[in-house]
mmCIF file of C-alpha atoms in Angstrom:
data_model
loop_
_atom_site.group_PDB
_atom_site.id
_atom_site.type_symbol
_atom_site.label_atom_id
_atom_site.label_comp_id
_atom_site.label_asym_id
_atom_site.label_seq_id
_atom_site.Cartn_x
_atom_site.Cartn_y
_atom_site.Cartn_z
ATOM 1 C CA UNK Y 4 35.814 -112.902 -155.019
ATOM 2 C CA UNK Y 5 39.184 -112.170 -154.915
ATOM 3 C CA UNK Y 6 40.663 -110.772 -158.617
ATOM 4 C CA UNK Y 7 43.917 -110.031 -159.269
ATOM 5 C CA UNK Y 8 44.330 -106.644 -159.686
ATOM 6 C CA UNK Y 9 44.937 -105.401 -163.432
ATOM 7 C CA UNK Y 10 48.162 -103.725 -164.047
ATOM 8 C CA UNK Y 11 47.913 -99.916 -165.520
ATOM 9 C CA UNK Y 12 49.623 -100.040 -169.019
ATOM 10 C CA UNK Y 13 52.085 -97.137 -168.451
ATOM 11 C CA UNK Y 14 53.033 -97.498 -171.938
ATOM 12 C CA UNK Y 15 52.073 -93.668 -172.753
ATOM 13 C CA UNK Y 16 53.778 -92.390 -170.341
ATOM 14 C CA UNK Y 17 56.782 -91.989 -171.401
ATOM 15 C CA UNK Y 18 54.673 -90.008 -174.347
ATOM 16 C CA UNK Y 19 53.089 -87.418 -172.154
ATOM 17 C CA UNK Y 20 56.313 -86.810 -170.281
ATOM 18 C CA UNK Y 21 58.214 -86.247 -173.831
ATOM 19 C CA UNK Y 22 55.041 -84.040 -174.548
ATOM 20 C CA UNK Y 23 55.949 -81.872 -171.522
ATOM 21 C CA UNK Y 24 59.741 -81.889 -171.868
ATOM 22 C CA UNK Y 25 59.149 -80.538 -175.139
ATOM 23 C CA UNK Y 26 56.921 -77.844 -174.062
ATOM 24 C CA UNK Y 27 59.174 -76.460 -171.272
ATOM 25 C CA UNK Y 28 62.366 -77.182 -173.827
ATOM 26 C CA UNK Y 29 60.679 -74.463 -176.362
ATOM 27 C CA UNK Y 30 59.714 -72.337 -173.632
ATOM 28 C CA UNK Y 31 62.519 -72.313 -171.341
ATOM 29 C CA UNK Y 32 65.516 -69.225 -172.059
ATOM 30 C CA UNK Y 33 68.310 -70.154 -170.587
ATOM 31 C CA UNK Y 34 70.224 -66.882 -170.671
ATOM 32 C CA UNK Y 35 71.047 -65.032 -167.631
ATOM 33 C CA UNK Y 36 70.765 -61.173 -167.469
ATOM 34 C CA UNK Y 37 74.066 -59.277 -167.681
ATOM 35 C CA UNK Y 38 74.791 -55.855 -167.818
ATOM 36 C CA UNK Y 39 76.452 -52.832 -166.730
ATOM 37 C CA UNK Y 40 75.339 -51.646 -163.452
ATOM 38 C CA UNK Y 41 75.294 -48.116 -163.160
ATOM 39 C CA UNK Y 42 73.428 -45.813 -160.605
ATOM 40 C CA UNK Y 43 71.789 -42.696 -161.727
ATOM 41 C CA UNK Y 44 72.555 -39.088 -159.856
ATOM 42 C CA UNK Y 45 69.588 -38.423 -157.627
ATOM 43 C CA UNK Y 46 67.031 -35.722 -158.941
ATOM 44 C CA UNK Y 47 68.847 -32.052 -158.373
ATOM 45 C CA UNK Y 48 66.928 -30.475 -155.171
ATOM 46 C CA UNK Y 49 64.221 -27.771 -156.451
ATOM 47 C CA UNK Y 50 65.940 -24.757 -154.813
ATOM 48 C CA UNK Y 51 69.935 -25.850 -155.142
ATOM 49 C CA UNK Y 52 72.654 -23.453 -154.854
ATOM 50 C CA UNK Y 53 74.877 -23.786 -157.735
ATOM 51 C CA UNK Y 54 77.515 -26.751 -156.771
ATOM 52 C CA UNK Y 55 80.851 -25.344 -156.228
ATOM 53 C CA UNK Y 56 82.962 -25.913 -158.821
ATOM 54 C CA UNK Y 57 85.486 -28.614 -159.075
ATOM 55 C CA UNK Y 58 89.136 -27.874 -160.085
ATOM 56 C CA UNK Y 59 89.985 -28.591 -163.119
ATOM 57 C CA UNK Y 60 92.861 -30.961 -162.725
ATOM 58 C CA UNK Y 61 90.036 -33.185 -161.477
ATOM 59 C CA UNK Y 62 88.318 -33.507 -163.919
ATOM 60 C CA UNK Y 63 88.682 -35.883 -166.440
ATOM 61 C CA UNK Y 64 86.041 -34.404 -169.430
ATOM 62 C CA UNK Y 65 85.011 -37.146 -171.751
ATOM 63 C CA UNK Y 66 82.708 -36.195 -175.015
ATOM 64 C CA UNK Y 67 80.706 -37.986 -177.132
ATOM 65 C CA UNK Y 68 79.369 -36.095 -180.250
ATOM 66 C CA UNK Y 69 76.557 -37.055 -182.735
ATOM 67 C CA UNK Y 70 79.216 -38.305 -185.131
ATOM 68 C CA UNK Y 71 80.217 -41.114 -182.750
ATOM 69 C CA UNK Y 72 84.058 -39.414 -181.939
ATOM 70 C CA UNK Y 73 85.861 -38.893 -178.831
ATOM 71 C CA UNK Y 74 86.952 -35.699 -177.472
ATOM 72 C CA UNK Y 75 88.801 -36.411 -174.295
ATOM 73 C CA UNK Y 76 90.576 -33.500 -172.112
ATOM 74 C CA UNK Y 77 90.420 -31.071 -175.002
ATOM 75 C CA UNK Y 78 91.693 -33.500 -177.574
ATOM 76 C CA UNK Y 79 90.220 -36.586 -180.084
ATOM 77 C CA UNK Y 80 91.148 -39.838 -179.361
ATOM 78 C CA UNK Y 81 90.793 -43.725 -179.908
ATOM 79 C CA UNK Y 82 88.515 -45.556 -177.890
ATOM 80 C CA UNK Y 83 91.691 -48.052 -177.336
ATOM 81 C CA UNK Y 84 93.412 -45.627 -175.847
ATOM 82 C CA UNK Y 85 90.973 -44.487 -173.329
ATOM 83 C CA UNK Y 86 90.941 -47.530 -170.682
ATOM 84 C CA UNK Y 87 94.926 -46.457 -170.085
ATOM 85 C CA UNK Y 88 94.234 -42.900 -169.842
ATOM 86 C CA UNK Y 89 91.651 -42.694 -167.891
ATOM 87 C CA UNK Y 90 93.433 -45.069 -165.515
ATOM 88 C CA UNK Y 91 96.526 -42.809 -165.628
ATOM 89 C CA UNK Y 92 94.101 -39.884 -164.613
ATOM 90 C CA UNK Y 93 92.361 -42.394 -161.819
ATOM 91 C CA UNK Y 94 96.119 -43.335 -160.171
ATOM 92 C CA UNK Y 95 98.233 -40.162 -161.247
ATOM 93 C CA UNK Y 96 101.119 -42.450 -160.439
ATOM 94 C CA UNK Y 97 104.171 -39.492 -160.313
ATOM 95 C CA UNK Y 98 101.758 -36.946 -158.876
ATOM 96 C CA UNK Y 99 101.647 -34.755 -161.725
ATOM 97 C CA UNK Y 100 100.192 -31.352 -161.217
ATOM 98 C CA UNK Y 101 97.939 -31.585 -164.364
ATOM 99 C CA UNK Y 102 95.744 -35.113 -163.031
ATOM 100 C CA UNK Y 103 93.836 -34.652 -160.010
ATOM 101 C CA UNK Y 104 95.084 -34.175 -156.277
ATOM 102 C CA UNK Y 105 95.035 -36.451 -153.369
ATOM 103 C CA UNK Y 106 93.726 -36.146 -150.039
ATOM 104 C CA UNK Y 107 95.308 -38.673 -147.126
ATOM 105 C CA UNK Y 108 92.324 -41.457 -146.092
ATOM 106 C CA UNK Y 109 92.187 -43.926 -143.468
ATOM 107 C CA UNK Y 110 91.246 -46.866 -145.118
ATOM 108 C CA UNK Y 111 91.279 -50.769 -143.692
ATOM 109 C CA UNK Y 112 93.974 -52.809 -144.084
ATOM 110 C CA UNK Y 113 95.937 -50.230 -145.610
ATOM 111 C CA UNK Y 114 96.534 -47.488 -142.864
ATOM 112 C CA UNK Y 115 96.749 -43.941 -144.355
ATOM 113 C CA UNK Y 116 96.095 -43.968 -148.219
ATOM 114 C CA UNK Y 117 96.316 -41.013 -150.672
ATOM 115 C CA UNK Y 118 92.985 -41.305 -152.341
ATOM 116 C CA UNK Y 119 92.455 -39.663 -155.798
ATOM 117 C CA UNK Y 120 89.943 -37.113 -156.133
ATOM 118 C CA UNK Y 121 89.681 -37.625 -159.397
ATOM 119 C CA UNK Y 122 86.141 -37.500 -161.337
ATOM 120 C CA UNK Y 123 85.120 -38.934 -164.638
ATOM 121 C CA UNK Y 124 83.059 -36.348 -166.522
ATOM 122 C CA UNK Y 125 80.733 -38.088 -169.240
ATOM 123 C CA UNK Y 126 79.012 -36.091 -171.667
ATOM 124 C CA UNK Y 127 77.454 -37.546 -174.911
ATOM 125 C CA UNK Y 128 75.094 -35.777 -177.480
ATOM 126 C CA UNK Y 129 71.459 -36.747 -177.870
ATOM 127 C CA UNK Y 130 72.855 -38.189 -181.322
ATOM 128 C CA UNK Y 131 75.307 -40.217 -180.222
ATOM 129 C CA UNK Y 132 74.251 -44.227 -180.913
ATOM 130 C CA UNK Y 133 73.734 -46.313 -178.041
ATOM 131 C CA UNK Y 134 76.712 -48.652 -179.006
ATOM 132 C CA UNK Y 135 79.421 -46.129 -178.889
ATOM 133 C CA UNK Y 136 77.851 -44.949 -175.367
ATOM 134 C CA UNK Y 137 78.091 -48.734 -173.587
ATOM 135 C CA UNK Y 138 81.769 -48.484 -175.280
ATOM 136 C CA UNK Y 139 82.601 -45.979 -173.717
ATOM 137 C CA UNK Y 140 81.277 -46.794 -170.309
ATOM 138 C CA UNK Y 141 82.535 -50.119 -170.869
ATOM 139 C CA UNK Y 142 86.308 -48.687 -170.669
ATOM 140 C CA UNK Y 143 85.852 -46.443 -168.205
ATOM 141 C CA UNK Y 144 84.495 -48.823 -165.398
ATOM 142 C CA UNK Y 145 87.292 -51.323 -166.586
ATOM 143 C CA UNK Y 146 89.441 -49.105 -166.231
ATOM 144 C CA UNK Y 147 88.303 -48.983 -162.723
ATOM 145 C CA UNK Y 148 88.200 -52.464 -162.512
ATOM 146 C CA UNK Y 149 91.671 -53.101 -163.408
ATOM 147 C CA UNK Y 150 92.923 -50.496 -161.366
ATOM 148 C CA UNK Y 151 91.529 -52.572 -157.936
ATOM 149 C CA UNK Y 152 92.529 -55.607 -159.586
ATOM 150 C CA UNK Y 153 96.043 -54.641 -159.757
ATOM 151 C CA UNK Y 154 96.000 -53.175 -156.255
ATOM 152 C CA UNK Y 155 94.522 -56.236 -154.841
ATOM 153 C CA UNK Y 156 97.331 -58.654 -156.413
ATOM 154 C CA UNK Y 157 99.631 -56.011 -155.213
ATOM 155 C CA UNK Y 158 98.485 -55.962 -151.777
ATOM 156 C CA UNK Y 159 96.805 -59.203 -151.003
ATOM 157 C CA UNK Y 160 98.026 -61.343 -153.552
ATOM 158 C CA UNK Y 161 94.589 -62.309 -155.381
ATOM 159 C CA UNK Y 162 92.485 -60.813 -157.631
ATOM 160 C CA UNK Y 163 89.588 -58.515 -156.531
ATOM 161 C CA UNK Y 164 87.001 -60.825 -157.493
ATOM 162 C CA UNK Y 165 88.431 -63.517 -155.220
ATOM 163 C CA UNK Y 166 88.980 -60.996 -152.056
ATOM 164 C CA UNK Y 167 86.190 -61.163 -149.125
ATOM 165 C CA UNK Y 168 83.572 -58.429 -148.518
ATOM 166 C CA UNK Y 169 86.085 -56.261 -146.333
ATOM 167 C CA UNK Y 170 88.547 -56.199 -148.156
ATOM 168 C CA UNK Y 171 86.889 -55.463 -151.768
ATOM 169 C CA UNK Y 172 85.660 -52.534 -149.277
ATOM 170 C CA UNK Y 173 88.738 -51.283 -148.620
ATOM 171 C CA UNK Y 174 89.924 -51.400 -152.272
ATOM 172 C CA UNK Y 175 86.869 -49.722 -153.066
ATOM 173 C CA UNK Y 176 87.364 -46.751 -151.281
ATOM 174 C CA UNK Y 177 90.889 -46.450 -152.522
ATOM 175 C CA UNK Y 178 89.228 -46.251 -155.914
ATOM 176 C CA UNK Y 179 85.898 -45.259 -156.157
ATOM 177 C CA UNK Y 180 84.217 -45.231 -159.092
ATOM 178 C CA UNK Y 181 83.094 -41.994 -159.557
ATOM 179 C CA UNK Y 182 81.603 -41.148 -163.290
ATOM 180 C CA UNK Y 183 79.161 -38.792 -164.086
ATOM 181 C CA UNK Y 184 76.719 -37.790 -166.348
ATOM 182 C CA UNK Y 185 76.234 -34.430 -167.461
ATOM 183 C CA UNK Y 186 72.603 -33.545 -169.161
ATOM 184 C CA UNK Y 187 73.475 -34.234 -172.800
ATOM 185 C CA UNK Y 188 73.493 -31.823 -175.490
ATOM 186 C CA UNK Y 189 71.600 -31.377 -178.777
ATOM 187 C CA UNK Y 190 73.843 -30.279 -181.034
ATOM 188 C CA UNK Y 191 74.205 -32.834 -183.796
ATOM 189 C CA UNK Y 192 70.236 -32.843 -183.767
ATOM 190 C CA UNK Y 193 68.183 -35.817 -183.682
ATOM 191 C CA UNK A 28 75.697 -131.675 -178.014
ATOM 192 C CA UNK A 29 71.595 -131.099 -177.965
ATOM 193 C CA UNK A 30 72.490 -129.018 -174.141
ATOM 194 C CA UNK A 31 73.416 -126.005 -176.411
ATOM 195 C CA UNK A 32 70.427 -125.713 -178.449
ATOM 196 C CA UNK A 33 68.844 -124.226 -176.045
ATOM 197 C CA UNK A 34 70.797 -120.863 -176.405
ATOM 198 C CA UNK A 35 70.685 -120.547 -179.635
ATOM 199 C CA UNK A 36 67.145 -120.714 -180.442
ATOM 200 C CA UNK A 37 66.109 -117.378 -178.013
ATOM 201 C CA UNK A 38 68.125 -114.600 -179.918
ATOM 202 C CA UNK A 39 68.838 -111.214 -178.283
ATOM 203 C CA UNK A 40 66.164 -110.487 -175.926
ATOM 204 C CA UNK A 41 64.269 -107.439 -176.361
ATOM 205 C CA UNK A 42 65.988 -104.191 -174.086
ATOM 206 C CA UNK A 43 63.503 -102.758 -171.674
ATOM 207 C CA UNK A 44 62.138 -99.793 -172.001
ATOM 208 C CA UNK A 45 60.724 -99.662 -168.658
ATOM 209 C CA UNK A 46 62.911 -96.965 -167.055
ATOM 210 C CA UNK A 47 62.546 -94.389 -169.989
ATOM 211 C CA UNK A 48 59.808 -93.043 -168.768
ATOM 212 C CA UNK A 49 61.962 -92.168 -165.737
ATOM 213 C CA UNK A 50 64.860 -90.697 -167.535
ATOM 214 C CA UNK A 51 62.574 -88.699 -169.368
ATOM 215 C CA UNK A 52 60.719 -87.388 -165.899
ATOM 216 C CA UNK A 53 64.287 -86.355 -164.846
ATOM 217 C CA UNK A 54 64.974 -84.333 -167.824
ATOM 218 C CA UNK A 55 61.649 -82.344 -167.382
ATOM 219 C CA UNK A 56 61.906 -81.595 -164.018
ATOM 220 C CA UNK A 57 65.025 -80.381 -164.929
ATOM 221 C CA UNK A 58 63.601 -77.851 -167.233
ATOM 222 C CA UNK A 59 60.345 -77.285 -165.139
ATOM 223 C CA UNK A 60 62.965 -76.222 -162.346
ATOM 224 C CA UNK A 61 65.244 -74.241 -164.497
ATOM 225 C CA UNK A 62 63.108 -72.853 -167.139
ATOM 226 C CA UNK A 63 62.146 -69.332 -166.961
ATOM 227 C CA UNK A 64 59.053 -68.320 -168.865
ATOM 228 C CA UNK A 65 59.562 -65.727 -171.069
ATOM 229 C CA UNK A 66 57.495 -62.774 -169.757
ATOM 230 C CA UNK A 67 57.206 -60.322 -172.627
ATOM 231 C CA UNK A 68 56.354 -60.852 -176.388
ATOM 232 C CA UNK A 69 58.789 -58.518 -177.848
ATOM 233 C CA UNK A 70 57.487 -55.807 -180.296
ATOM 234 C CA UNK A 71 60.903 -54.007 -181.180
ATOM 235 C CA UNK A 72 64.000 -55.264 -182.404
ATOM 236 C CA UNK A 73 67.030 -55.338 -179.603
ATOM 237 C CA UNK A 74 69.954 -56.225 -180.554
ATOM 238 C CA UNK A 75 72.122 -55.719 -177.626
ATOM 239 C CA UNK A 76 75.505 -54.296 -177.569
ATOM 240 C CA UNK A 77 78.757 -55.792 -176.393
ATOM 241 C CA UNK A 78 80.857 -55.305 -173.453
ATOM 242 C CA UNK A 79 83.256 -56.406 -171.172
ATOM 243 C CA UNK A 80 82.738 -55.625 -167.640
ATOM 244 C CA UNK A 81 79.402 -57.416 -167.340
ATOM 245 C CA UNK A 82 78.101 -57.825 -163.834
ATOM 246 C CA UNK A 83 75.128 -60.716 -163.330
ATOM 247 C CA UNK A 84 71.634 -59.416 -162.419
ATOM 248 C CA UNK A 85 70.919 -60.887 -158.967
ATOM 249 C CA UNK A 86 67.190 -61.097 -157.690
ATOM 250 C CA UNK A 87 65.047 -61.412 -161.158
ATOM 251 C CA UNK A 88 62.207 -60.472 -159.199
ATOM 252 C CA UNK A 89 63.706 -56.931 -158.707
ATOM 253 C CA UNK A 90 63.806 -55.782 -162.128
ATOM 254 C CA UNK A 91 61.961 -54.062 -164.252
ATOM 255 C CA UNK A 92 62.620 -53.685 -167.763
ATOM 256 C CA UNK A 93 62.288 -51.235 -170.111
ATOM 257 C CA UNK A 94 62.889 -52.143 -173.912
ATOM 258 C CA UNK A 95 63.713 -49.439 -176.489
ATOM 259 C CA UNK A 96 64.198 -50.488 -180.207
ATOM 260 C CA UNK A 97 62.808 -50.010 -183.564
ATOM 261 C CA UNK A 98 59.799 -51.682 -184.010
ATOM 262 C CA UNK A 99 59.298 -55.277 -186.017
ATOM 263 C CA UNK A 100 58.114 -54.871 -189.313
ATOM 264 C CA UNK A 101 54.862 -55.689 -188.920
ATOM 265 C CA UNK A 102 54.366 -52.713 -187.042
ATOM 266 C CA UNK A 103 56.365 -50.540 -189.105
ATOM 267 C CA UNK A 104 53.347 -49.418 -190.620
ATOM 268 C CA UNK A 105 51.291 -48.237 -187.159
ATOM 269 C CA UNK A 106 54.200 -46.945 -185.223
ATOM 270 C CA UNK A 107 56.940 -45.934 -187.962
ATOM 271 C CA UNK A 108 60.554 -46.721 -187.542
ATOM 272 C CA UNK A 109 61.591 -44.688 -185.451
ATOM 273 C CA UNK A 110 63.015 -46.345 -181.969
ATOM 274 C CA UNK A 111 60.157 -46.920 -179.704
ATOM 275 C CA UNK A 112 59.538 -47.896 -176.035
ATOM 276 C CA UNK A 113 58.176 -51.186 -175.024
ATOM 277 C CA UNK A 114 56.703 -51.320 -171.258
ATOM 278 C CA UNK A 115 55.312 -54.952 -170.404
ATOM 279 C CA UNK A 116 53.810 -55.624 -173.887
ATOM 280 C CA UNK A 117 52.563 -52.638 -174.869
ATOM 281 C CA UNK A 118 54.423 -49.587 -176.916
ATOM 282 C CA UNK A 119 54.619 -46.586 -174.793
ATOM 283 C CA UNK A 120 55.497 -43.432 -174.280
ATOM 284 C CA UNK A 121 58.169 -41.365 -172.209
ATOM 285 C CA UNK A 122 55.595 -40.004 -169.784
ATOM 286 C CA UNK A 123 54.070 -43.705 -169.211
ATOM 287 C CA UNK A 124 57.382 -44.857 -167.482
ATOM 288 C CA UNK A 125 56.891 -43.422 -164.352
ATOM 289 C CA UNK A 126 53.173 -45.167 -163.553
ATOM 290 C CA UNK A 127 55.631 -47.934 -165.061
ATOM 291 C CA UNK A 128 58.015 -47.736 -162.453
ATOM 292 C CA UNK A 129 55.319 -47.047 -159.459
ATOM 293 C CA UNK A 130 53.270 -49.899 -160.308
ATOM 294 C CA UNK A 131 56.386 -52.069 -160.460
ATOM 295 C CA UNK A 132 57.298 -50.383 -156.759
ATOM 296 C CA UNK A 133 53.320 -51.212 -155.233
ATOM 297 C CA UNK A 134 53.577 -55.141 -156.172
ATOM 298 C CA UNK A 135 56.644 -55.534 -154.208
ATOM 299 C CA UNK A 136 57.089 -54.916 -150.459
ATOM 300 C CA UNK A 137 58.413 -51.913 -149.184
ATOM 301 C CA UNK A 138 61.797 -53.668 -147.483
ATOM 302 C CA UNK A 139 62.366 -54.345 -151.566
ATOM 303 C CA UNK A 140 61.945 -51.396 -152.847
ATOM 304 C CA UNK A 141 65.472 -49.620 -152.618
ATOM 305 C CA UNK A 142 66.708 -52.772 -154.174
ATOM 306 C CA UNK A 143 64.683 -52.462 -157.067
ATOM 307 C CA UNK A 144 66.832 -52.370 -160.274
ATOM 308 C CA UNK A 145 65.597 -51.114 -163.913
ATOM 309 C CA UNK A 146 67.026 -53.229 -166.435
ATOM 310 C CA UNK A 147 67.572 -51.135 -169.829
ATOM 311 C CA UNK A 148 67.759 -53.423 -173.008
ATOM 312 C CA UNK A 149 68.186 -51.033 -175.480
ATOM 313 C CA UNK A 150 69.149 -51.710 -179.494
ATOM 314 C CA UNK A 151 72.587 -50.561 -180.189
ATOM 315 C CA UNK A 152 71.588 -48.505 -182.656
ATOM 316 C CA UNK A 153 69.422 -46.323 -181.058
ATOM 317 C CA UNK A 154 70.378 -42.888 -180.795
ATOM 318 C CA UNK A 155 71.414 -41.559 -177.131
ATOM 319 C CA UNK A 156 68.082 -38.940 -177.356
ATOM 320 C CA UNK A 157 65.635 -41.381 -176.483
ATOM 321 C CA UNK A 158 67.663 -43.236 -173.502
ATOM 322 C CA UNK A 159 68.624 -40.300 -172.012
ATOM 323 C CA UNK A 160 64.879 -38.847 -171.951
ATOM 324 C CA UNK A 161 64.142 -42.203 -169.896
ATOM 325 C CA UNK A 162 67.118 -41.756 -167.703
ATOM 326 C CA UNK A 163 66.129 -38.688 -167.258
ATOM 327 C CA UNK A 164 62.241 -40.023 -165.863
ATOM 328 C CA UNK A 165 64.085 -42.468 -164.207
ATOM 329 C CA UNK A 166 66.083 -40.119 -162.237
ATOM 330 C CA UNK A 167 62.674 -38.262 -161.502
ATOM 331 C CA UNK A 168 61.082 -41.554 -159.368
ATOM 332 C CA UNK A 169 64.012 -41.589 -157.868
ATOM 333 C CA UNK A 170 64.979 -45.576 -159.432
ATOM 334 C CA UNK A 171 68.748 -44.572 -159.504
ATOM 335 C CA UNK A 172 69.875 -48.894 -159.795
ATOM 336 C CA UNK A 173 70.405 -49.211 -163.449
ATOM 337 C CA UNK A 174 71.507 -52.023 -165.871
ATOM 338 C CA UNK A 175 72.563 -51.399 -169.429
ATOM 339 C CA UNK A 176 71.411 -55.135 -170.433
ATOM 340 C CA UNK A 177 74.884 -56.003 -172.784
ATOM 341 C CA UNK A 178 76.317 -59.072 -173.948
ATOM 342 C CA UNK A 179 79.574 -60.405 -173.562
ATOM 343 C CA UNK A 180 82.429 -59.831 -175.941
ATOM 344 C CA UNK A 181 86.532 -60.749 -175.751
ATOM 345 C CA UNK A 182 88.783 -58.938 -173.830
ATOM 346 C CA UNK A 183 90.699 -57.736 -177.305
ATOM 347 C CA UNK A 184 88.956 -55.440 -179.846
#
């Protein structure tokens, strides 16, 4: 006996599939993870020497204390001003003899560079809030980042972003970002 | 004149809804595909702080997270309000974050594990103490790849 076969009423379908679309509409975050990258000094060896020192002149000492201010090279300052000094200390454009020396590098694409030796010293106090801190490291690596940015259009035309792997290389190791973090201190208290 | 009748008597036929079912289907495979679940059930309050020079976390599957914050209020009255730690979904301690970080190492595969990046979303008004005491462990398992979790904010003050 040959029956015709009885359609499937796909009327609810459309039902479940809202169900689901809901489900995975409540669920779902959309956000992607940003951040500040930032790599941490490697544990100190058990039995170190004491580091030699490094000159002063390169040095550039920023403080944090519990109250939240800025003490940078020996005197207070604005957060606003800090992304253009420390990028004066990173380029020392006329070679002064107070921001840090430079030693002749062979770098890609650019032949024979003078490469600052320049260090960023952070130090913050165990009371200092976690706001002011990202701030703070927030100028400093841009003013890094502006620093290659302005190089790049300088030398290639383009911004760094927009430069291939080499050459963001190169750039890099005109202007390394070099920051680091002393142990804090408790003075403020907690 | 009786041709035209015809017309008039049917009215606007119904639309089909046929094919909503399929639009539908699209839209949740969209979300099935794009959706990530959301792997912790927060305990602490993170508000996170702004910043310009954000950089994307590549590779979710790399990072570990570590959540410092005060706690919600409905465990004010267990665990105080003092900023806390939050490992996975459990409060926890300095001293717990580097089993943390091991166990996080032993579920990936070795080739991974220098790429490995610890993810800190930390409330902006937490006091420096606390993060630095986990930097601190951090630098002790040797996971050096941080992220100082931020959200974006203009270019002018």
């Amino acid at each position: 006996m040959a029956r015709k076969l009885q359609e499937i009423n796909a009327g609810s379908m459309a039902d479940i599939a809202f169900l689901l679309l809901i489900f995975f509409l409540v669920t779902t975050t959309m956000d992607v993870d940003t951040g500040l990258v930032r790599k941490l000094p490697p544990p100190p060896p058990p039995n170190q020497e004491k580091t030699p020192p490094i000159k002063e002149r390169n040095v550039f000492i920023v403080l944090i204390n519990s109250k939240d201010q800025l003490l940078v090279e020996g005197e207070p300052m604005d957060i606003h001003q800090l992304r253009e000094k420390a990028k004066e200390f990173i380029k020392n454009p006329y070679d002064k003899p107070n921001l840090p020396e430079k030693k002749i590098i062979k770098v890609p694409y650019f032949g024979n560079y003078p490469v600052s030796k320049g260090v960023i010293s952070l130090q913050n106090d165990r009371g200092t809030s976690y706001k002011r801190y990202i701030e703070v490291q927030n100028e400093l690596v841009a003013a890094y980042n502006e620093l290659r940015d302005e190089l790049a259009m300088q030398k290639f035309g383009k911004h760094y972003s927009e430069l291939d792997k080499d050459k963001q290389a190169a750039i890099k190791k005109i202007y390394p970002q070099r920051i680091s973090e002393a142990e804090p201190k408790n003075v403020g208290g907690k | 004149m009786s041709r035209f009748k015809k017309n008039k008597d049917e009215g606007t036929p119904a639309i089909s809804t046929a094919s909503l079912p399929d639009i539908i289907f699209m839209l949740l495979f969209f979300f099935m595909v794009t959706t990530v679940m959301r792997e912790v059930e927060l305990k602490i309050v993170v508000k996170l702080p702004k910043a310009t020079e954000l950089q994307k976390l590549e590779k979710k599957s790399l990072v570990s997270y570590i959540y410092i914050g005060k706690p919600l209020k409905k465990y004010q009255k267990v665990f105080g309000t003092e900023p806390r730690i939050q490992l996975n979904d459990a409060f926890a301690d300095v001293k717990d974050i580097q089993p943390f970080i091991l166990k996080e190492r032993e579920a990936r595969n070795e080739k991974e594990v220098p790429l490995m990046t610890t993810s800190l979303k930390v409330d902006e008004d937490v006091k420096m103490g606390i993060v630095t005491d986990v930097k601190q462990e951090l630098r002790k398992v040797n996971a050096l790849k941080i992220n100082y979790s931020a959200r974006k904010r203009d270019k002018n003050w």
